[in-house]
Amino acid sequence: MDAGSFSRQPPGRTMKVRCCIVGGGPAGMMLGYLLGRAGVDVVVLEKHADFFRDFRGDTVHPSTLQVMDELGLIDGFLKLPHQRLQKMEGLFGGATVRIADLSRLKVKYPFIAFMPQWDFLNFLRESGKRFASLKVMMSTEATDLIEDGGRVAGVRANTPEGMIDIEADLTVACDGRHSLVRERAGLATEEIGAPMDVLWFRAGKTENETESVFARVEPGRMMVTFDRGDYWQCAYIIAKGQYDAVKARGLPALLDDVARVAPILKSGLADVKSWNDVKLLTVAINRLTRWTRPGLLCIGDAAHAMSPMGGVGVNLAVQDAVATANLLAAKLVNGCPPENELDAVRQRREFPVRMTQRMQVVAQDNIVSAALKPGNQPLKAPLVMRLITAVPWLQGITARFIGLGVRPEHVQSPASAEH
């Protein structure tokens, strides 16, 4: 890299690494761990001071548990507080349906672990401290790309000590669905659309309150509840763009609707004291048509935003990270591979992404749109859902799609001799 390339930049601190990962979510932290394990000089930038974000996805699927096992991390990981789910059941217009049964999967960990995402990310950060080549910089926000003759050559970032230029052979965007790196790189997204947004909140829970139902669909209303031990994590589905209308009706009206759909929450809703306790998640489904530029790769939500349907977002991000390390870790030891080799990640991961998004759209069209349709027409579960409920082995097929995904990845990236 020509040192003169950066003479236009205002003077300040600089550091040089082989790989700079922007974003400390599941894709960024897993890729950082894998590259550190491979002996690649890598830094992960996380703009927040900690990983504590109440609205982050916290479903860890069998595919991710398998990755943790392959890395020798599973025993410590499963010691963290979590709840386990095997049978995904719901109420559809009052009728009980079973969408998937993960106990039918022939895998070592046939369950979904519900674990706060900050625990997952902290665990990866702590586990990665033994790799001298991995550095995680908290409270460090990328603000722009450094370009060198049409090539991405790193990022400029704001740190508690001021601005820093991080010169990198490869920059990886893991900064989520509102990716600044993607925007600065001029990469276009293909919008697929979603008919819904989500209101995310917690409701109190007593020890003796328990219920296996996690999804409830009624005329005009839909919600999902996760039993988190000492509280219920709730996702109340609203029609796209209707947040202001819901808010205008007032918080008591919303909580009345919630209590009608899920009576078990009634006493715990006292915990929702103001709109500050309700987070709006704007749902998007999109994907990049191109994931790369010379010196740059996008993965995870930065490359493909997923609907919360099936809770697969975290796990697809982890799969992207594993595939990226499998394809690039050994090559990165010698510098950044050319763009066509970076693009091997898209070629590997685009099919699973497309298939998953297609199934999410089918679920949205057949379940969410029907539920959110105005009026009080009685709801009947779609035929395919009634079939899955009636035929147990079909519940194993849906469990495979949800729990393992399309083309699950296995750790094949090298571990350096030091580890």
Tab-separated table of C-alpha atoms in Angstrom:
chain	number	residue	atom	x	y	z
A	1	MET	CA	0.000	0.000	0.000
A	2	ASP	CA	1.427	3.394	-0.926
A	3	ALA	CA	1.907	5.432	2.255
A	4	GLY	CA	1.287	8.570	0.226
A	5	SER	CA	-2.264	7.419	-0.445
A	6	PHE	CA	-3.279	8.735	2.959
A	7	SER	CA	-1.581	12.129	2.809
A	8	ARG	CA	-4.952	13.774	2.034
A	9	GLN	CA	-6.326	12.688	5.400
A	10	PRO	CA	-6.004	15.014	8.412
A	11	PRO	CA	-3.185	13.973	10.716
A	12	GLY	CA	-4.183	11.582	13.480
A	13	ARG	CA	-3.556	8.144	14.871
A	14	THR	CA	-3.232	5.213	12.504
A	15	MET	CA	-3.018	1.486	12.942
A	16	LYS	CA	-2.471	-1.230	10.358
A	17	VAL	CA	-4.072	-4.673	10.385
A	18	ARG	CA	-4.613	-7.491	7.951
A	19	CYS	CA	-8.396	-7.459	8.462
A	20	CYS	CA	-10.732	-4.853	9.973
A	21	ILE	CA	-14.223	-6.097	10.889
A	22	VAL	CA	-16.798	-3.338	11.353
A	23	GLY	CA	-19.542	-4.376	13.786
A	24	GLY	CA	-19.437	-6.605	16.859
A	25	GLY	CA	-22.639	-8.572	16.304
A	26	PRO	CA	-22.810	-12.343	15.767
A	27	ALA	CA	-21.186	-12.207	12.292
A	28	GLY	CA	-18.427	-9.817	13.368
A	29	MET	CA	-17.537	-11.488	16.667
A	30	MET	CA	-17.613	-14.999	15.214
A	31	LEU	CA	-15.469	-13.986	12.227
A	32	GLY	CA	-13.081	-12.135	14.540
A	33	TYR	CA	-12.778	-15.249	16.718
A	34	LEU	CA	-12.171	-17.541	13.731
A	35	LEU	CA	-9.574	-15.257	12.123
A	36	GLY	CA	-7.832	-14.718	15.470
A	37	ARG	CA	-7.775	-18.497	15.911
A	38	ALA	CA	-6.166	-18.785	12.470
A	39	GLY	CA	-3.443	-16.301	13.426
A	40	VAL	CA	-4.707	-13.500	11.167
A	41	ASP	CA	-4.042	-9.976	12.512
A	42	VAL	CA	-7.641	-8.788	12.953
A	43	VAL	CA	-9.508	-6.005	14.745
A	44	VAL	CA	-13.264	-5.898	15.453
A	45	LEU	CA	-14.846	-2.451	15.873
A	46	GLU	CA	-17.994	-2.189	18.013
A	47	LYS	CA	-19.522	1.269	18.248
A	48	HIS	CA	-21.186	0.701	21.629
A	49	ALA	CA	-19.411	0.452	24.971
A	50	ASP	CA	-20.999	-2.959	25.595
A	51	PHE	CA	-23.132	-5.563	23.808
A	52	PHE	CA	-26.266	-4.844	25.840
A	53	ARG	CA	-29.018	-4.285	23.296
A	54	ASP	CA	-32.488	-5.394	24.427
A	55	PHE	CA	-33.886	-5.939	20.945
A	56	ARG	CA	-31.170	-8.172	19.514
A	57	GLY	CA	-32.111	-11.686	18.416
A	58	ASP	CA	-31.331	-14.290	21.044
A	59	THR	CA	-32.274	-17.618	19.455
A	60	VAL	CA	-29.219	-19.852	19.108
A	61	HIS	CA	-30.100	-22.727	16.788
A	62	PRO	CA	-28.590	-26.230	16.513
A	63	SER	CA	-26.414	-25.099	13.565
A	64	THR	CA	-24.721	-22.486	15.787
A	65	LEU	CA	-24.462	-24.903	18.735
A	66	GLN	CA	-22.687	-27.315	16.358
A	67	VAL	CA	-20.199	-24.581	15.400
A	68	MET	CA	-19.526	-23.865	19.088
A	69	ASP	CA	-18.944	-27.592	19.597
A	70	GLU	CA	-16.513	-27.767	16.653
A	71	LEU	CA	-14.569	-24.881	18.213
A	72	GLY	CA	-14.391	-26.648	21.600
A	73	LEU	CA	-16.492	-23.912	23.221
A	74	ILE	CA	-19.797	-25.689	23.772
A	75	ASP	CA	-19.366	-26.767	27.408
A	76	GLY	CA	-18.626	-23.249	28.639
A	77	PHE	CA	-21.279	-21.794	26.366
A	78	LEU	CA	-24.081	-24.018	27.680
A	79	LYS	CA	-23.130	-23.112	31.262
A	80	LEU	CA	-24.433	-19.609	30.536
A	81	PRO	CA	-28.071	-19.071	31.608
A	82	HIS	CA	-30.424	-20.108	28.815
A	83	GLN	CA	-33.750	-21.800	28.123
A	84	ARG	CA	-34.257	-24.630	25.642
A	85	LEU	CA	-37.045	-25.078	23.109
A	86	GLN	CA	-37.705	-28.250	21.116
A	87	LYS	CA	-41.358	-28.152	20.119
A	88	MET	CA	-42.497	-24.977	18.377
A	89	GLU	CA	-46.225	-24.718	19.045
A	90	GLY	CA	-48.746	-21.992	18.484
A	91	LEU	CA	-52.394	-21.054	18.630
A	92	PHE	CA	-53.906	-20.199	15.272
A	93	GLY	CA	-57.446	-18.907	15.553
A	94	GLY	CA	-57.777	-20.849	18.807
A	95	ALA	CA	-56.533	-24.164	17.352
A	96	THR	CA	-53.201	-25.598	18.532
A	97	VAL	CA	-50.617	-26.122	15.798
A	98	ARG	CA	-47.126	-27.589	16.000
A	99	ILE	CA	-44.792	-25.975	13.492
A	100	ALA	CA	-41.604	-27.953	14.210
A	101	ASP	CA	-40.205	-30.592	16.556
A	102	LEU	CA	-36.452	-30.228	16.956
A	103	SER	CA	-36.210	-33.401	19.050
A	104	ARG	CA	-36.550	-35.276	15.728
A	105	LEU	CA	-33.229	-33.869	14.471
A	106	LYS	CA	-30.306	-36.305	14.469
A	107	VAL	CA	-27.802	-33.771	15.801
A	108	LYS	CA	-25.854	-33.410	19.063
A	109	TYR	CA	-27.867	-30.397	20.209
A	110	PRO	CA	-31.493	-30.857	19.053
A	111	PHE	CA	-32.894	-27.674	20.578
A	112	ILE	CA	-32.974	-23.908	20.258
A	113	ALA	CA	-31.178	-22.145	23.114
A	114	PHE	CA	-32.685	-18.835	24.165
A	115	MET	CA	-29.804	-16.742	25.440
A	116	PRO	CA	-29.437	-12.959	25.607
A	117	GLN	CA	-27.298	-11.981	22.651
A	118	TRP	CA	-25.006	-9.910	24.864
A	119	ASP	CA	-24.077	-13.105	26.758
A	120	PHE	CA	-23.267	-14.857	23.476
A	121	LEU	CA	-21.136	-11.944	22.239
A	122	ASN	CA	-19.378	-11.459	25.584
A	123	PHE	CA	-18.587	-15.178	25.629
A	124	LEU	CA	-16.973	-14.956	22.176
A	125	ARG	CA	-15.009	-11.868	23.218
A	126	GLU	CA	-13.737	-13.515	26.420
A	127	SER	CA	-12.931	-16.758	24.589
A	128	GLY	CA	-11.019	-14.822	21.915
A	129	LYS	CA	-8.737	-13.082	24.420
A	130	ARG	CA	-6.305	-15.980	24.184
A	131	PHE	CA	-5.566	-15.075	20.556
A	132	ALA	CA	-2.810	-12.462	20.417
A	133	SER	CA	-3.771	-11.568	16.832
A	134	LEU	CA	-7.386	-10.590	17.740
A	135	LYS	CA	-8.213	-7.131	19.089
A	136	VAL	CA	-11.752	-5.965	19.930
A	137	MET	CA	-12.182	-2.175	20.154
A	138	MET	CA	-15.358	-1.131	21.980
A	139	SER	CA	-16.856	2.393	21.733
A	140	THR	CA	-15.271	2.618	18.284
A	141	GLU	CA	-17.539	3.725	15.444
A	142	ALA	CA	-16.516	3.567	11.794
A	143	THR	CA	-17.402	6.876	10.163
A	144	ASP	CA	-15.981	6.483	6.636
A	145	LEU	CA	-13.995	4.246	4.326
A	146	ILE	CA	-10.392	4.866	3.361
A	147	GLU	CA	-10.031	4.419	-0.389
A	148	ASP	CA	-6.856	3.922	-2.368
A	149	GLY	CA	-7.179	4.002	-6.154
A	150	GLY	CA	-10.689	2.484	-6.260
A	151	ARG	CA	-9.843	-0.074	-3.579
A	152	VAL	CA	-11.155	-0.051	-0.009
A	153	ALA	CA	-8.036	0.252	2.145
A	154	GLY	CA	-9.547	0.461	5.644
A	155	VAL	CA	-11.814	2.672	7.718
A	156	ARG	CA	-11.723	5.920	9.639
A	157	ALA	CA	-13.226	5.491	13.093
A	158	ASN	CA	-14.142	7.586	16.092
A	159	THR	CA	-12.791	6.300	19.423
A	160	PRO	CA	-12.944	7.676	22.978
A	161	GLU	CA	-9.395	8.972	22.331
A	162	GLY	CA	-10.350	10.660	19.061
A	163	MET	CA	-10.248	9.713	15.380
A	164	ILE	CA	-8.134	6.854	14.096
A	165	ASP	CA	-7.357	5.587	10.598
A	166	ILE	CA	-7.324	1.790	10.497
A	167	GLU	CA	-5.482	0.668	7.371
A	168	ALA	CA	-6.541	-2.865	6.457
A	169	ASP	CA	-5.864	-5.244	3.587
A	170	LEU	CA	-9.456	-6.472	3.933
A	171	THR	CA	-12.425	-4.641	5.477
A	172	VAL	CA	-15.463	-6.769	6.362
A	173	ALA	CA	-18.827	-5.036	6.899
A	174	CYS	CA	-20.722	-6.737	9.728
A	175	ASP	CA	-22.505	-3.550	10.792
A	176	GLY	CA	-26.057	-4.745	10.290
A	177	ARG	CA	-29.051	-3.880	8.175
A	178	HIS	CA	-28.317	-0.134	8.341
A	179	SER	CA	-24.679	-0.690	7.362
A	180	LEU	CA	-22.678	2.524	7.031
A	181	VAL	CA	-19.856	0.626	5.325
A	182	ARG	CA	-22.231	-0.751	2.694
A	183	GLU	CA	-23.640	2.726	2.086
A	184	ARG	CA	-20.188	4.350	1.794
A	185	ALA	CA	-19.122	1.590	-0.585
A	186	GLY	CA	-22.094	2.342	-2.845
A	187	LEU	CA	-23.421	-1.229	-2.811
A	188	ALA	CA	-27.078	-1.452	-3.845
A	189	THR	CA	-29.699	-3.575	-2.072
A	190	GLU	CA	-32.595	-5.442	-3.634
A	191	GLU	CA	-35.665	-4.829	-1.439
A	192	ILE	CA	-37.987	-7.807	-1.035
A	193	GLY	CA	-40.326	-6.209	1.497
A	194	ALA	CA	-42.158	-7.212	4.645
A	195	PRO	CA	-45.799	-6.522	5.602
A	196	MET	CA	-45.033	-6.032	9.293
A	197	ASP	CA	-43.087	-4.323	12.025
A	198	VAL	CA	-42.588	-5.610	15.560
A	199	LEU	CA	-43.116	-4.096	19.009
A	200	TRP	CA	-40.604	-5.706	21.388
A	201	PHE	CA	-41.071	-5.587	25.170
A	202	ARG	CA	-40.772	-7.567	28.378
A	203	ALA	CA	-43.537	-8.674	30.719
A	204	GLY	CA	-43.011	-9.898	34.270
A	205	LYS	CA	-43.311	-13.607	35.055
A	206	THR	CA	-43.780	-15.615	38.227
A	207	GLU	CA	-42.074	-18.971	38.795
A	208	ASN	CA	-45.248	-21.007	38.407
A	209	GLU	CA	-46.229	-19.369	35.112
A	210	THR	CA	-45.300	-21.612	32.226
A	211	GLU	CA	-46.669	-22.184	28.750
A	212	SER	CA	-45.273	-24.015	25.734
A	213	VAL	CA	-47.178	-21.830	23.252
A	214	PHE	CA	-44.819	-19.368	21.629
A	215	ALA	CA	-46.910	-17.948	18.763
A	216	ARG	CA	-50.489	-16.706	18.832
A	217	VAL	CA	-52.466	-15.690	15.770
A	218	GLU	CA	-55.956	-14.228	15.985
A	219	PRO	CA	-58.040	-12.046	13.655
A	220	GLY	CA	-56.220	-8.720	13.457
A	221	ARG	CA	-53.543	-9.703	15.989
A	222	MET	CA	-50.370	-11.766	16.184
A	223	MET	CA	-47.700	-12.104	18.813
A	224	VAL	CA	-44.812	-14.301	19.873
A	225	THR	CA	-43.757	-14.926	23.481
A	226	PHE	CA	-40.490	-16.446	24.713
A	227	ASP	CA	-40.268	-17.854	28.231
A	228	ARG	CA	-37.011	-16.322	29.543
A	229	GLY	CA	-37.216	-17.836	33.015
A	230	ASP	CA	-37.948	-14.738	35.093
A	231	TYR	CA	-39.715	-12.713	32.385
A	232	TRP	CA	-41.577	-13.066	29.107
A	233	GLN	CA	-39.905	-11.600	26.023
A	234	CYS	CA	-42.749	-10.437	23.797
A	235	ALA	CA	-42.976	-9.569	20.129
A	236	TYR	CA	-46.281	-7.994	19.110
A	237	ILE	CA	-46.682	-7.882	15.333
A	238	ILE	CA	-48.213	-4.793	13.721
A	239	ALA	CA	-48.867	-3.933	10.085
A	240	LYS	CA	-45.984	-2.160	8.338
A	241	GLY	CA	-45.995	1.577	9.025
A	242	GLN	CA	-48.762	1.440	11.640
A	243	TYR	CA	-46.655	2.323	14.698
A	244	ASP	CA	-47.879	5.934	14.899
A	245	ALA	CA	-51.515	4.764	14.700
A	246	VAL	CA	-50.919	2.158	17.423
A	247	LYS	CA	-49.209	4.775	19.583
A	248	ALA	CA	-52.056	7.264	19.019
A	249	ARG	CA	-54.520	4.773	20.538
A	250	GLY	CA	-52.460	4.845	23.732
A	251	LEU	CA	-50.412	2.334	25.688
A	252	PRO	CA	-53.377	0.965	27.722
A	253	ALA	CA	-55.185	0.039	24.476
A	254	LEU	CA	-52.103	-1.822	23.225
A	255	LEU	CA	-51.680	-3.689	26.520
A	256	ASP	CA	-55.390	-4.619	26.519
A	257	ASP	CA	-54.936	-6.132	23.047
A	258	VAL	CA	-51.862	-8.036	24.240
A	259	ALA	CA	-53.679	-9.386	27.304
A	260	ARG	CA	-56.567	-10.567	25.121
A	261	VAL	CA	-54.217	-12.462	22.805
A	262	ALA	CA	-52.045	-13.862	25.619
A	263	PRO	CA	-53.965	-13.948	28.939
A	264	ILE	CA	-50.931	-15.412	30.754
A	265	LEU	CA	-49.186	-12.033	30.364
A	266	LYS	CA	-51.935	-10.041	32.077
A	267	SER	CA	-50.295	-9.471	35.488
A	268	GLY	CA	-46.783	-9.098	34.048
A	269	LEU	CA	-47.817	-6.272	31.713
A	270	ALA	CA	-47.587	-3.920	34.699
A	271	ASP	CA	-43.854	-3.905	33.887
A	272	VAL	CA	-44.605	-2.000	30.655
A	273	LYS	CA	-44.971	1.433	32.198
A	274	SER	CA	-44.395	3.735	29.215
A	275	TRP	CA	-43.607	3.719	25.516
A	276	ASN	CA	-39.935	3.792	26.540
A	277	ASP	CA	-40.404	0.131	27.516
A	278	VAL	CA	-41.577	-0.741	23.982
A	279	LYS	CA	-39.017	-0.950	21.171
A	280	LEU	CA	-40.090	-0.658	17.533
A	281	LEU	CA	-38.274	-3.091	15.252
A	282	THR	CA	-38.661	-2.096	11.615
A	283	VAL	CA	-38.712	-5.349	9.658
A	284	ALA	CA	-36.939	-5.504	6.314
A	285	ILE	CA	-36.028	-8.290	3.930
A	286	ASN	CA	-33.371	-7.354	1.425
A	287	ARG	CA	-30.054	-8.509	0.019
A	288	LEU	CA	-27.109	-7.069	-1.811
A	289	THR	CA	-26.718	-7.917	-5.476
A	290	ARG	CA	-22.963	-7.562	-5.014
A	291	TRP	CA	-21.286	-8.335	-1.655
A	292	THR	CA	-17.793	-7.139	-2.519
A	293	ARG	CA	-15.529	-4.419	-3.794
A	294	PRO	CA	-11.752	-4.741	-4.011
A	295	GLY	CA	-10.628	-4.873	-0.371
A	296	LEU	CA	-14.205	-5.113	0.975
A	297	LEU	CA	-16.675	-7.884	1.843
A	298	CYS	CA	-20.179	-7.605	3.384
A	299	ILE	CA	-21.695	-10.480	5.387
A	300	GLY	CA	-24.563	-11.019	7.847
A	301	ASP	CA	-27.325	-8.428	7.939
A	302	ALA	CA	-25.072	-5.986	6.083
A	303	ALA	CA	-25.391	-8.324	3.087
A	304	HIS	CA	-28.923	-9.631	3.660
A	305	ALA	CA	-31.497	-8.383	6.160
A	306	MET	CA	-33.782	-11.176	7.336
A	307	SER	CA	-37.319	-11.126	8.718
A	308	PRO	CA	-37.610	-12.287	12.352
A	309	MET	CA	-39.748	-15.202	11.057
A	310	GLY	CA	-38.115	-18.364	12.417
A	311	GLY	CA	-35.521	-16.418	14.403
A	312	VAL	CA	-32.826	-17.378	11.889
A	313	GLY	CA	-30.944	-14.069	11.591
A	314	VAL	CA	-28.269	-14.736	14.247
A	315	ASN	CA	-27.628	-18.192	12.871
A	316	LEU	CA	-27.319	-17.097	9.241
A	317	ALA	CA	-24.842	-14.435	10.365
A	318	VAL	CA	-22.768	-17.097	12.160
A	319	GLN	CA	-22.922	-19.347	9.087
A	320	ASP	CA	-21.680	-16.456	6.933
A	321	ALA	CA	-18.766	-15.931	9.321
A	322	VAL	CA	-17.826	-19.619	9.295
A	323	ALA	CA	-17.966	-19.743	5.474
A	324	THR	CA	-15.874	-16.558	5.235
A	325	ALA	CA	-13.175	-17.974	7.510
A	326	ASN	CA	-13.232	-21.329	5.700
A	327	LEU	CA	-12.710	-19.635	2.334
A	328	LEU	CA	-10.403	-16.746	3.240
A	329	ALA	CA	-8.496	-17.295	6.522
A	330	ALA	CA	-5.544	-19.161	5.003
A	331	LYS	CA	-5.338	-16.691	2.102
A	332	LEU	CA	-5.447	-13.654	4.399
A	333	VAL	CA	-2.149	-14.651	5.989
A	334	ASN	CA	-0.511	-13.418	2.754
A	335	GLY	CA	-2.672	-10.307	2.204
A	336	CYS	CA	-6.085	-9.561	0.761
A	337	PRO	CA	-7.288	-11.976	-1.910
A	338	PRO	CA	-8.511	-10.464	-5.208
A	339	GLU	CA	-12.188	-9.567	-5.467
A	340	ASN	CA	-13.151	-12.716	-7.366
A	341	GLU	CA	-11.877	-14.785	-4.415
A	342	LEU	CA	-13.743	-12.586	-1.926
A	343	ASP	CA	-16.852	-13.167	-4.025
A	344	ALA	CA	-16.579	-16.903	-3.293
A	345	VAL	CA	-18.319	-16.074	0.010
A	346	ARG	CA	-21.386	-14.743	-1.824
A	347	GLN	CA	-21.333	-17.721	-4.177
A	348	ARG	CA	-21.323	-20.048	-1.202
A	349	ARG	CA	-23.924	-18.234	0.912
A	350	GLU	CA	-26.336	-16.637	-1.569
A	351	PHE	CA	-28.359	-19.803	-2.185
A	352	PRO	CA	-29.105	-20.411	1.545
A	353	VAL	CA	-29.989	-16.732	1.934
A	354	ARG	CA	-32.352	-16.730	-1.062
A	355	MET	CA	-34.065	-19.952	0.031
A	356	THR	CA	-34.514	-18.723	3.606
A	357	GLN	CA	-35.878	-15.365	2.486
A	358	ARG	CA	-38.249	-17.101	0.085
A	359	MET	CA	-39.636	-19.238	2.917
A	360	GLN	CA	-39.949	-16.143	5.115
A	361	VAL	CA	-41.963	-14.416	2.387
A	362	VAL	CA	-44.231	-17.479	2.071
A	363	ALA	CA	-44.784	-17.451	5.848
A	364	GLN	CA	-45.440	-13.706	5.810
A	365	ASP	CA	-47.945	-13.997	2.969
A	366	ASN	CA	-49.792	-16.978	4.439
A	367	ILE	CA	-49.684	-16.252	8.149
A	368	VAL	CA	-48.782	-12.649	8.962
A	369	SER	CA	-50.773	-10.939	6.214
A	370	ALA	CA	-53.827	-13.109	7.008
A	371	ALA	CA	-53.549	-12.338	10.714
A	372	LEU	CA	-53.140	-8.590	10.257
A	373	LYS	CA	-56.008	-8.225	7.791
A	374	PRO	CA	-58.594	-5.803	9.240
A	375	GLY	CA	-61.855	-7.313	10.375
A	376	ASN	CA	-62.920	-10.170	12.595
A	377	GLN	CA	-63.304	-12.993	10.101
A	378	PRO	CA	-62.596	-16.329	11.845
A	379	LEU	CA	-59.051	-17.535	11.206
A	380	LYS	CA	-58.247	-21.041	10.124
A	381	ALA	CA	-54.718	-22.388	10.036
A	382	PRO	CA	-53.434	-22.801	6.443
A	383	LEU	CA	-53.683	-26.340	5.073
A	384	VAL	CA	-49.920	-26.858	5.117
A	385	MET	CA	-49.793	-25.913	8.806
A	386	ARG	CA	-52.621	-28.330	9.625
A	387	LEU	CA	-50.768	-31.075	7.710
A	388	ILE	CA	-47.520	-30.462	9.588
A	389	THR	CA	-49.419	-30.567	12.894
A	390	ALA	CA	-51.077	-33.855	11.947
A	391	VAL	CA	-47.987	-35.639	10.563
A	392	PRO	CA	-45.109	-35.771	13.091
A	393	TRP	CA	-42.339	-36.622	10.600
A	394	LEU	CA	-43.149	-33.407	8.703
A	395	GLN	CA	-42.324	-31.562	11.933
A	396	GLY	CA	-38.811	-32.980	11.570
A	397	ILE	CA	-38.490	-31.473	8.085
A	398	THR	CA	-39.525	-28.004	9.260
A	399	ALA	CA	-37.244	-28.422	12.298
A	400	ARG	CA	-34.339	-29.135	9.953
A	401	PHE	CA	-35.055	-26.004	7.923
A	402	ILE	CA	-35.406	-23.807	11.019
A	403	GLY	CA	-32.727	-25.406	13.192
A	404	LEU	CA	-30.003	-26.244	10.668
A	405	GLY	CA	-30.938	-24.115	7.683
A	406	VAL	CA	-30.040	-24.607	4.051
A	407	ARG	CA	-26.435	-25.751	3.612
A	408	PRO	CA	-25.159	-25.527	7.212
A	409	GLU	CA	-21.485	-24.641	7.551
A	410	HIS	CA	-18.829	-26.533	9.516
A	411	VAL	CA	-15.563	-25.123	10.827
A	412	GLN	CA	-12.771	-25.897	8.365
A	413	SER	CA	-10.628	-22.786	8.841
A	414	PRO	CA	-7.148	-23.424	10.229
A	415	ALA	CA	-6.129	-23.026	13.846
A	416	SER	CA	-2.650	-21.523	14.046
A	417	ALA	CA	0.087	-23.628	15.634
A	418	GLU	CA	0.087	-21.338	18.702
A	419	HIS	CA	-3.469	-22.407	19.581
